[in-house]
CSV table of C-alpha atoms in Angstrom, one decimal:
chain,number,residue,atom,x,y,z
K,1,MET,CA,-48.2,185.9,158.4
K,2,PHE,CA,-46.1,183.4,156.4
K,3,GLU,CA,-46.7,179.7,157.1
K,4,ARG,CA,-43.7,177.4,156.7
K,5,PRO,CA,-44.3,174.7,154.0
K,6,GLU,CA,-43.8,171.2,155.4
K,7,ILE,CA,-42.7,169.4,152.2
K,8,GLY,CA,-40.3,169.9,149.3
K,9,ASN,CA,-36.5,169.4,149.0
K,10,ARG,CA,-35.5,171.6,146.1
K,11,ALA,CA,-32.8,173.7,147.8
K,12,VAL,CA,-30.8,176.8,147.0
K,13,LEU,CA,-27.5,176.9,148.9
K,14,VAL,CA,-25.9,180.2,150.1
K,15,ALA,CA,-22.2,180.1,151.1
K,16,MET,CA,-20.5,183.4,151.9
K,17,ASP,CA,-16.8,184.2,152.4
K,18,MET,CA,-16.8,186.3,155.6
K,19,GLY,CA,-13.1,187.1,155.3
K,20,ASP,CA,-12.1,184.9,158.3
K,21,GLY,CA,-9.8,182.7,156.2
K,22,THR,CA,-12.2,179.7,156.1
K,23,GLY,CA,-13.5,180.6,152.6
K,24,THR,CA,-17.1,179.8,151.6
K,25,GLY,CA,-17.0,176.1,152.6
K,26,GLU,CA,-19.1,175.4,149.5
K,27,GLU,CA,-18.1,171.8,148.9
K,28,GLU,CA,-18.5,170.6,152.4
K,29,PHE,CA,-21.9,172.4,152.7
K,30,ARG,CA,-23.1,170.8,149.5
K,31,GLU,CA,-22.2,167.4,150.9
K,32,LEU,CA,-24.1,168.3,154.1
K,33,ALA,CA,-27.2,169.3,152.0
K,34,ILE,CA,-27.1,166.1,150.0
K,35,SER,CA,-26.7,164.0,153.2
K,36,ALA,CA,-29.9,165.7,154.4
K,37,GLY,CA,-31.7,164.6,151.3
K,38,ALA,CA,-31.8,168.0,149.5
K,39,GLU,CA,-31.9,168.4,145.8
K,40,VAL,CA,-29.4,171.2,145.2
K,41,VAL,CA,-30.7,173.4,142.3
K,42,GLU,CA,-28.3,176.4,142.7
K,43,VAL,CA,-25.4,177.6,144.8
K,44,VAL,CA,-25.0,181.3,145.6
K,45,THR,CA,-21.6,182.6,146.8
K,46,GLY,CA,-20.4,186.0,147.8
K,47,ARG,CA,-18.2,187.9,150.2
K,48,ARG,CA,-19.0,190.1,153.2
K,49,ARG,CA,-17.0,191.7,155.9
K,50,ARG,CA,-19.7,191.3,158.6
K,51,PRO,CA,-23.3,190.0,158.7
K,52,ASP,CA,-26.1,192.4,158.0
K,53,PRO,CA,-28.4,192.5,161.1
K,54,ARG,CA,-31.6,192.2,158.9
K,55,TYR,CA,-30.9,189.5,156.3
K,56,PHE,CA,-27.3,188.4,157.1
K,57,PHE,CA,-26.3,189.6,153.7
K,58,GLY,CA,-27.2,193.0,152.1
K,59,ALA,CA,-30.7,193.9,150.8
K,60,GLY,CA,-29.5,193.7,147.2
K,61,LYS,CA,-28.2,190.2,147.6
K,62,ALA,CA,-31.4,189.2,149.4
K,63,GLY,CA,-33.4,190.6,146.5
K,64,GLU,CA,-31.3,188.6,144.0
K,65,LEU,CA,-31.8,185.5,146.1
K,66,ALA,CA,-35.6,186.0,146.1
K,67,GLU,CA,-35.7,186.2,142.3
K,68,LEU,CA,-33.6,183.0,142.1
K,69,VAL,CA,-35.8,181.1,144.5
K,70,SER,CA,-38.9,182.1,142.5
K,71,ALA,CA,-37.3,181.2,139.2
K,72,GLN,CA,-36.0,177.8,140.4
K,73,GLN,CA,-39.2,177.1,142.3
K,74,ALA,CA,-37.1,176.2,145.4
K,75,ASP,CA,-38.7,174.9,148.5
K,76,LEU,CA,-36.0,175.9,150.9
K,77,VAL,CA,-32.8,178.0,151.2
K,78,LEU,CA,-29.9,176.6,153.1
K,79,ILE,CA,-27.3,179.1,154.5
K,80,ASN,CA,-23.8,178.0,155.5
K,81,HIS,CA,-23.7,180.3,158.5
K,82,PRO,CA,-25.5,180.6,161.9
K,83,LEU,CA,-28.5,182.9,161.6
K,84,SER,CA,-30.2,184.8,164.4
K,85,PRO,CA,-33.9,184.2,164.9
K,86,SER,CA,-34.8,187.6,163.4
K,87,GLN,CA,-32.6,187.0,160.4
K,88,GLU,CA,-34.2,183.7,159.7
K,89,ARG,CA,-37.7,185.2,160.1
K,90,ASN,CA,-36.9,188.2,157.8
K,91,LEU,CA,-35.5,185.9,155.1
K,92,GLU,CA,-38.5,183.6,155.2
K,93,ARG,CA,-40.9,186.5,154.8
K,94,LEU,CA,-38.9,187.9,151.9
K,95,LEU,CA,-38.2,184.5,150.1
K,96,GLN,CA,-41.6,182.9,151.0
K,97,CYS,CA,-39.9,179.5,151.6
K,98,ARG,CA,-38.2,177.7,154.4
K,99,VAL,CA,-34.8,179.0,155.5
K,100,LEU,CA,-32.4,176.8,157.4
K,101,ASP,CA,-29.0,177.8,158.8
K,102,ARG,CA,-25.9,175.6,159.2
K,103,THR,CA,-26.9,174.5,162.7
K,104,GLY,CA,-30.5,173.6,161.7
K,105,LEU,CA,-29.2,171.6,158.7
K,106,ILE,CA,-26.7,169.5,160.8
K,107,LEU,CA,-29.5,168.9,163.4
K,108,ASP,CA,-31.7,167.6,160.7
K,109,ILE,CA,-29.0,165.2,159.5
K,110,PHE,CA,-28.4,164.1,163.1
K,111,SER,CA,-32.1,163.4,163.7
K,112,ARG,CA,-31.9,161.0,160.7
K,113,ARG,CA,-28.8,159.2,161.8
K,114,ALA,CA,-29.4,158.7,165.5
K,115,ARG,CA,-30.2,155.0,166.3
K,116,SER,CA,-29.6,154.4,170.0
K,117,PHE,CA,-31.7,155.7,172.9
K,118,GLU,CA,-28.8,157.9,174.0
K,119,GLY,CA,-28.2,159.3,170.5
K,120,LYS,CA,-31.9,160.2,170.0
K,121,LEU,CA,-32.0,161.9,173.4
K,122,GLN,CA,-28.9,163.9,172.5
K,123,VAL,CA,-30.3,165.0,169.1
K,124,GLU,CA,-33.6,166.0,170.6
K,125,LEU,CA,-31.9,168.0,173.3
K,126,ALA,CA,-29.9,169.9,170.7
K,127,GLN,CA,-33.0,170.5,168.7
K,128,MET,CA,-35.0,171.8,171.7
K,129,ARG,CA,-32.2,174.2,172.6
K,130,HIS,CA,-32.0,175.4,169.0
K,131,LEU,CA,-35.8,175.8,168.8
K,132,SER,CA,-36.1,177.6,172.1
K,133,THR,CA,-34.5,180.7,170.6
K,134,ARG,CA,-36.8,180.6,167.6
K,135,LEU,CA,-40.3,180.5,169.1
K,136,VAL,CA,-41.0,184.1,168.2
K,137,ARG,CA,-43.5,184.8,165.4
K,138,GLY,CA,-42.2,181.8,163.4
K,139,TRP,CA,-45.6,180.3,162.8
K,140,SER,CA,-48.7,182.5,162.8
K,141,HIS,CA,-50.7,180.3,165.2
K,142,LEU,CA,-48.1,181.0,168.0
K,143,GLU,CA,-49.1,184.6,168.4
K,144,ARG,CA,-52.9,183.9,168.7
K,145,GLN,CA,-54.4,184.1,172.1
K,146,LYS,CA,-57.5,181.9,172.4
K,147,GLY,CA,-60.7,184.0,172.4
K,148,GLY,CA,-64.4,183.6,172.1
K,149,ILE,CA,-67.1,182.5,174.5
K,150,GLY,CA,-65.9,179.8,176.8
K,151,LEU,CA,-62.3,179.9,175.3
K,152,ARG,CA,-60.8,182.8,177.2
K,153,GLY,CA,-58.1,181.3,179.4
K,154,PRO,CA,-55.9,182.8,182.1
K,155,GLY,CA,-54.1,185.0,179.6
K,156,GLU,CA,-51.2,182.7,178.4
K,157,THR,CA,-50.7,183.0,174.7
K,158,GLN,CA,-49.9,179.9,172.5
K,159,LEU,CA,-46.3,181.3,172.2
K,160,GLU,CA,-45.9,181.4,175.9
K,161,THR,CA,-47.3,177.9,176.3
K,162,ASP,CA,-44.9,176.6,173.7
K,163,ARG,CA,-41.9,178.3,175.4
K,164,ARG,CA,-42.9,176.7,178.7
K,165,LEU,CA,-43.3,173.3,177.2
K,166,VAL,CA,-40.0,173.5,175.4
K,167,GLY,CA,-38.2,174.5,178.6
K,168,GLN,CA,-39.8,171.6,180.5
K,169,ARG,CA,-38.8,169.2,177.8
K,170,ILE,CA,-35.2,170.5,177.9
K,171,GLN,CA,-35.1,169.9,181.7
K,172,ARG,CA,-36.4,166.3,181.3
K,173,LEU,CA,-34.0,165.4,178.5
K,174,THR,CA,-31.1,166.8,180.5
K,175,ARG,CA,-31.9,164.7,183.5
K,176,ARG,CA,-32.3,161.5,181.4
K,177,LEU,CA,-28.9,162.1,179.7
K,178,GLU,CA,-27.3,162.7,183.1
K,179,ARG,CA,-28.6,159.2,184.1
K,180,VAL,CA,-27.1,157.7,180.9
K,181,SER,CA,-23.9,159.5,181.6
K,182,ARG,CA,-23.7,158.0,185.1
K,183,GLN,CA,-24.2,154.5,183.6
K,184,ARG,CA,-21.3,155.1,181.2
K,185,GLU,CA,-19.2,156.3,184.0
K,186,GLN,CA,-19.8,153.1,185.9
K,187,GLY,CA,-18.5,151.1,182.9
K,188,ARG,CA,-15.4,153.3,182.7
K,189,ARG,CA,-14.7,152.8,186.4
K,190,ALA,CA,-14.8,149.0,185.9
K,191,ARG,CA,-12.3,149.3,183.0
K,192,ARG,CA,-10.0,151.5,185.2
K,193,ARG,CA,-10.1,148.9,188.0
K,194,ALA,CA,-9.1,146.3,185.5
K,195,GLU,CA,-6.4,148.7,184.2
K,196,VAL,CA,-7.7,148.2,180.6
K,197,PRO,CA,-6.4,151.1,178.4
K,198,ALA,CA,-8.9,153.0,176.3
K,199,VAL,CA,-8.3,154.1,172.7
K,200,SER,CA,-10.7,156.5,170.9
K,201,VAL,CA,-11.1,157.0,167.2
K,202,VAL,CA,-11.5,160.6,166.2
K,203,GLY,CA,-11.4,162.6,163.0
K,204,TYR,CA,-13.2,164.6,160.4
K,205,THR,CA,-16.5,163.1,159.3
K,206,ASN,CA,-16.3,160.6,156.4
K,207,ALA,CA,-12.6,160.0,156.9
K,208,GLY,CA,-13.2,156.3,157.3
K,209,LYS,CA,-13.3,156.0,161.1
K,210,SER,CA,-16.0,153.4,161.3
K,211,THR,CA,-14.4,151.3,158.6
K,212,LEU,CA,-11.1,151.4,160.4
K,213,PHE,CA,-12.9,150.6,163.7
K,214,ASN,CA,-14.5,147.5,162.1
K,215,ALA,CA,-11.2,146.4,160.6
K,216,LEU,CA,-9.3,146.6,163.9
K,217,THR,CA,-11.9,145.0,166.0
K,218,GLU,CA,-13.4,142.6,163.4
K,219,SER,CA,-16.8,143.9,164.2
K,220,SER,CA,-19.7,145.1,162.0
K,221,ALA,CA,-20.5,148.6,163.3
K,222,TYR,CA,-22.5,150.7,160.8
K,223,ALA,CA,-20.2,152.4,158.2
K,224,ALA,CA,-21.2,154.3,155.1
K,225,ASP,CA,-19.7,156.8,152.6
K,226,LYS,CA,-21.6,159.8,153.9
K,227,LEU,CA,-21.3,162.6,156.5
K,228,PHE,CA,-22.2,161.7,160.1
K,229,ALA,CA,-22.8,158.0,159.4
K,230,THR,CA,-21.9,157.4,163.1
K,231,LEU,CA,-23.4,159.4,165.9
K,232,ASP,CA,-23.5,156.9,168.8
K,233,PRO,CA,-20.3,155.8,170.5
K,234,THR,CA,-19.5,152.1,169.9
K,235,LEU,CA,-17.1,150.2,172.2
K,236,ARG,CA,-15.3,147.0,171.2
K,237,ARG,CA,-12.4,144.9,172.4
K,238,LEU,CA,-9.1,145.6,170.6
K,239,PRO,CA,-6.6,142.7,170.6
K,240,LEU,CA,-3.0,143.8,171.0
K,241,GLU,CA,0.4,142.1,170.9
K,242,GLY,CA,1.4,139.7,173.6
K,243,GLY,CA,-2.2,138.7,174.4
K,244,GLU,CA,-3.1,142.1,175.8
K,245,HIS,CA,-6.2,144.1,174.8
K,246,ALA,CA,-7.6,147.6,175.0
K,247,VAL,CA,-11.1,149.1,174.5
K,248,LEU,CA,-11.6,150.9,171.2
K,249,ALA,CA,-14.3,153.6,170.9
K,250,ASP,CA,-15.7,154.9,167.7
K,251,THR,CA,-17.1,158.4,168.1
K,252,VAL,CA,-19.0,161.1,166.1
K,253,GLY,CA,-17.1,162.8,163.3
K,254,PHE,CA,-16.1,166.4,163.5
K,255,ILE,CA,-16.6,169.2,161.0
K,256,SER,CA,-15.4,172.7,160.7
K,257,ARG,CA,-17.4,175.2,162.8
K,258,LEU,CA,-19.1,172.5,164.9
K,259,PRO,CA,-22.2,174.2,166.4
K,260,HIS,CA,-22.0,174.8,170.2
K,261,GLU,CA,-25.4,173.2,170.6
K,262,LEU,CA,-24.0,169.9,169.4
K,263,VAL,CA,-21.0,170.1,171.6
K,264,ALA,CA,-23.2,170.6,174.6
K,265,ALA,CA,-25.7,168.0,173.7
K,266,PHE,CA,-23.1,165.3,172.8
K,267,ARG,CA,-21.2,165.7,176.0
K,268,ALA,CA,-21.7,162.1,177.0
K,269,THR,CA,-20.4,160.9,173.6
K,270,LEU,CA,-17.4,163.2,173.8
K,271,GLU,CA,-16.5,161.9,177.3
K,272,GLU,CA,-15.3,158.7,175.6
K,273,THR,CA,-12.7,160.9,173.9
K,274,LEU,CA,-11.8,162.8,177.1
K,275,GLU,CA,-11.3,159.5,179.0
K,276,ALA,CA,-9.1,157.9,176.3
K,277,ASP,CA,-5.5,157.0,176.9
K,278,LEU,CA,-4.7,157.3,173.2
K,279,LEU,CA,-6.5,159.0,170.3
K,280,LEU,CA,-6.4,157.6,166.8
K,281,HIS,CA,-6.8,160.7,164.6
K,282,VAL,CA,-8.0,159.3,161.3
K,283,ILE,CA,-7.2,161.5,158.3
K,284,ASP,CA,-8.5,160.9,154.7
K,285,SER,CA,-5.2,161.0,152.8
K,286,SER,CA,-7.1,161.2,149.4
K,287,ASP,CA,-8.8,164.4,150.4
K,288,PRO,CA,-7.0,167.4,148.8
K,289,GLU,CA,-7.9,169.5,151.8
K,290,HIS,CA,-6.8,167.0,154.4
K,291,ASP,CA,-4.3,169.4,156.0
K,292,GLU,CA,-7.1,171.9,156.7
K,293,ARG,CA,-9.4,169.1,158.0
K,294,GLU,CA,-6.6,167.9,160.3
K,295,ALA,CA,-6.2,171.4,161.8
K,296,GLU,CA,-10.0,171.7,162.3
K,297,VAL,CA,-10.1,168.4,164.2
K,298,ASP,CA,-7.2,169.5,166.4
K,299,ALA,CA,-9.1,172.8,167.1
K,300,VAL,CA,-12.2,170.8,168.2
K,301,LEU,CA,-10.1,168.5,170.4
K,302,ALA,CA,-8.6,171.6,172.0
K,303,ASP,CA,-12.1,173.0,172.6
K,304,ILE,CA,-13.3,169.9,174.4
K,305,GLY,CA,-10.2,169.7,176.5
K,306,ALA,CA,-8.6,166.6,174.8
K,307,SER,CA,-5.5,168.3,173.3
K,308,ASP,CA,-3.2,166.8,176.0
K,309,ILE,CA,-4.1,163.2,175.3
K,310,PRO,CA,-1.5,161.3,173.3
K,311,CYS,CA,-2.5,161.3,169.6
K,312,LEU,CA,-1.5,159.0,166.8
K,313,ARG,CA,-2.2,160.2,163.3
K,314,VAL,CA,-3.5,157.6,160.9
K,315,TYR,CA,-3.5,158.4,157.2
K,316,ASN,CA,-6.4,156.3,155.8
K,317,LYS,CA,-7.6,155.5,152.3
K,318,ILE,CA,-4.1,155.1,150.9
K,319,ASP,CA,-5.7,152.8,148.3
K,320,ALA,CA,-7.1,156.0,146.8
K,321,SER,CA,-4.2,158.4,147.4
K,322,GLY,CA,-1.4,156.1,146.3
K,323,LEU,CA,0.6,156.3,149.6
K,324,VAL,CA,2.8,153.4,150.7
K,325,PRO,CA,1.5,151.5,153.8
K,326,GLY,CA,3.6,151.6,156.9
K,327,VAL,CA,5.0,153.8,159.7
K,328,CYS,CA,6.5,157.1,159.0
K,329,ARG,CA,9.1,158.4,161.6
K,330,ASP,CA,11.0,161.6,162.0
K,331,ALA,CA,14.8,162.0,162.2
K,332,ARG,CA,14.7,161.2,165.9
K,333,GLY,CA,12.7,158.0,165.3
K,334,ARG,CA,9.5,159.4,166.7
K,335,ILE,CA,6.3,158.3,165.0
K,336,GLU,CA,4.8,160.9,162.7
K,337,ARG,CA,1.9,158.9,161.2
K,338,VAL,CA,0.8,155.4,160.2
K,339,GLN,CA,-0.4,155.0,156.6
K,340,VAL,CA,-3.2,152.4,156.1
K,341,SER,CA,-6.2,151.4,154.1
K,342,ALA,CA,-9.0,150.3,156.3
K,343,LEU,CA,-10.8,149.1,153.2
K,344,THR,CA,-8.1,146.7,151.9
K,345,GLY,CA,-6.3,146.0,155.2
K,346,GLU,CA,-2.9,147.4,154.1
K,347,GLY,CA,-0.9,148.7,157.0
K,348,LEU,CA,-3.2,147.5,159.7
K,349,GLU,CA,-0.6,145.2,161.3
K,350,SER,CA,1.8,148.1,161.5
K,351,LEU,CA,-0.9,150.1,163.1
K,352,ARG,CA,-1.6,147.4,165.7
K,353,GLN,CA,2.1,147.3,166.6
K,354,VAL,CA,2.3,151.1,167.0
K,355,ILE,CA,-0.8,151.1,169.2
K,356,SER,CA,0.8,148.5,171.4
K,357,GLU,CA,4.0,150.6,171.6
K,358,GLN,CA,2.1,153.7,172.5
K,359,LEU,CA,0.2,151.9,175.3
K,360,VAL,CA,3.2,150.4,176.9
K,361,ASP,CA,3.7,153.3,179.2
K,362,VAL,CA,0.0,154.1,179.5
K,363,LEU,CA,0.0,153.6,183.3
K,364,VAL,CA,1.7,156.4,185.2
K,365,HIS,CA,2.6,156.8,188.9
K,366,GLU,CA,1.8,160.2,190.3
K,367,GLN,CA,1.5,162.0,193.7
K,368,VAL,CA,-1.6,164.2,193.8
K,369,ARG,CA,-3.5,166.4,196.2
K,370,VAL,CA,-7.3,166.1,196.6
K,371,PRO,CA,-8.9,169.1,198.4
K,372,MET,CA,-10.9,168.4,201.5
K,373,ASP,CA,-14.2,169.2,199.8
K,374,GLN,CA,-13.6,166.5,197.1
K,375,GLY,CA,-14.2,163.5,199.3
K,376,ARG,CA,-16.1,161.8,196.4
K,377,THR,CA,-13.1,162.0,194.2
K,378,ARG,CA,-10.9,160.4,196.9
K,379,ALA,CA,-13.5,157.6,197.3
K,380,GLU,CA,-13.6,157.0,193.6
K,381,LEU,CA,-9.8,156.6,193.4
K,382,PHE,CA,-9.8,154.1,196.3
K,383,GLU,CA,-12.7,152.2,194.7
K,384,MET,CA,-10.7,151.8,191.5
K,385,GLY,CA,-7.7,150.5,193.5
K,386,ALA,CA,-5.5,153.3,192.2
K,387,VAL,CA,-4.3,154.5,195.6
K,388,HIS,CA,-1.0,153.0,197.1
K,389,GLY,CA,-0.5,155.5,199.9
K,390,GLU,CA,-2.1,158.4,201.7
K,391,SER,CA,-1.3,161.2,204.1
K,392,VAL,CA,-3.0,164.5,205.0
K,393,ASP,CA,-1.9,168.1,205.3
K,394,GLU,CA,-3.8,171.4,205.8
K,395,GLU,CA,-4.8,171.6,202.2
K,396,GLY,CA,-6.2,168.1,201.6
K,397,TRP,CA,-5.3,164.5,201.1
K,398,LEU,CA,-1.9,163.5,199.5
K,399,LEU,CA,-2.3,160.4,197.5
K,400,ASP,CA,0.1,158.1,195.7
K,401,VAL,CA,-1.8,156.8,192.7
K,402,THR,CA,-1.3,154.7,189.6
K,403,LEU,CA,-3.7,155.4,186.7
K,404,PRO,CA,-3.9,155.4,182.9
K,405,ARG,CA,-2.6,158.7,181.6
K,406,GLY,CA,-5.9,159.5,179.9
K,407,THR,CA,-7.9,158.9,183.2
K,408,LEU,CA,-5.4,161.0,185.2
K,409,ASN,CA,-5.7,163.9,182.6
K,410,ALA,CA,-9.5,163.7,182.8
K,411,TYR,CA,-9.3,164.1,186.6
K,412,TYR,CA,-6.9,167.0,186.2
K,413,GLN,CA,-9.3,168.7,183.7
K,414,ARG,CA,-12.7,168.1,185.2
K,415,ARG,CA,-12.0,167.7,189.0
K,416,CYS,CA,-10.1,169.6,191.5
K,417,LEU,CA,-7.3,167.0,191.5
K,418,ARG,CA,-3.8,168.4,190.9
K,419,PRO,CA,-0.3,167.0,191.0
K,420,LEU,CA,2.0,167.7,193.9
K,421,PRO,CA,4.8,170.2,193.1
K,422,PRO,CA,8.3,168.8,193.2
K,423,GLU,CA,9.2,170.5,196.5
K,424,VAL,CA,6.2,168.7,198.2
K,425,ARG,CA,6.8,165.2,196.9
K,426,VAL,CA,8.0,162.6,199.3
K,427,ALA,CA,9.4,159.1,198.8
K,428,GLY,CA,6.2,157.1,199.3
K,429,VAL,CA,3.1,158.8,200.8
K,430,GLY,CA,2.6,156.6,203.8
K,431,GLY,CA,-0.5,155.6,205.6
K,432,GLY,CA,-2.5,153.5,203.1
K,433,GLN,CA,-6.2,153.2,203.7
């Protein structure tokens, strides 16, 4: 049985074009590998219509890869696609080296970047969920049942023991993250009561989000020219025009084909995006593929339910792309984008003005219905001071509320709250508390 080596970073990259219009993604994958500390010695590309059930790619390609790994004395093979546990095991037997798929590589990077208690919990949860599907003949000791005089136990193999321990660890991590999430929710409730709008910085990884965040808030959050420099959400006060202020949140960067394990594990982080009243979608204007990156971020925002939140596109790094700082509007005067350089400060005052404009109408007045089985939601709305009037019908409570648009959208998406149809609306829902 093959034993996975524990050291060595000489890597062969494999990036296949699966005919889905996304290409091989070779350049991004190379950046991911380098961010993980790999020494890239060779890149293998190719094209397939569908994955092979045994090796992901055909036996001929697998044989060529085995020869290349031997010739380059590579320690690991990184594959820019998700592998099934059986494909990963088959490749490791054939290649006689470690094999890591796209999800495993990103998890390795995340484990290096996580700094806060919450971030470390999120990364470990994602790792445990990923590992739980791969505890099958991966290491030779896992299949050995203890034997010999005095060592014969109740019959549980080492593999079964590890599965049980991983399952228990997943449950503990989930419970601890739920407690952290409740603590974050308390902070968000306090901001809602104070009617402080929330702005969230989103975008493709390494687009300059953290640098822009620091420039707008005059803070010193960690920023670096590498993928996934920021994993933990950071909140700071954002001064606005007229002495007003908002809360600005810096979030984890997105990439194409973001693994589902990461979306699930980083739920608490992504909630800062879902609760925002305005999104700043930061785009690297110097990236020749920025249009594709922009579309991929929009797709991730749609996946997590944030596509209805107002979004302001910020074209960053104009010092490298040669764009002129300022606000670009369409023929109707609507804002298309703001062009800035977070590094030099060009265009930042225009961005502050636009953010203030966008947040002027952030508070909305709405009449909503809360079903009778959602008493907790009703209590939350009263606790925030959002309810101005109340009545009851056979379907639930009718509330007259004032809330930030982002908060109201979050209730619509994640709770049973729904707006009253026009035919049901009345001039002032009477009753109060």
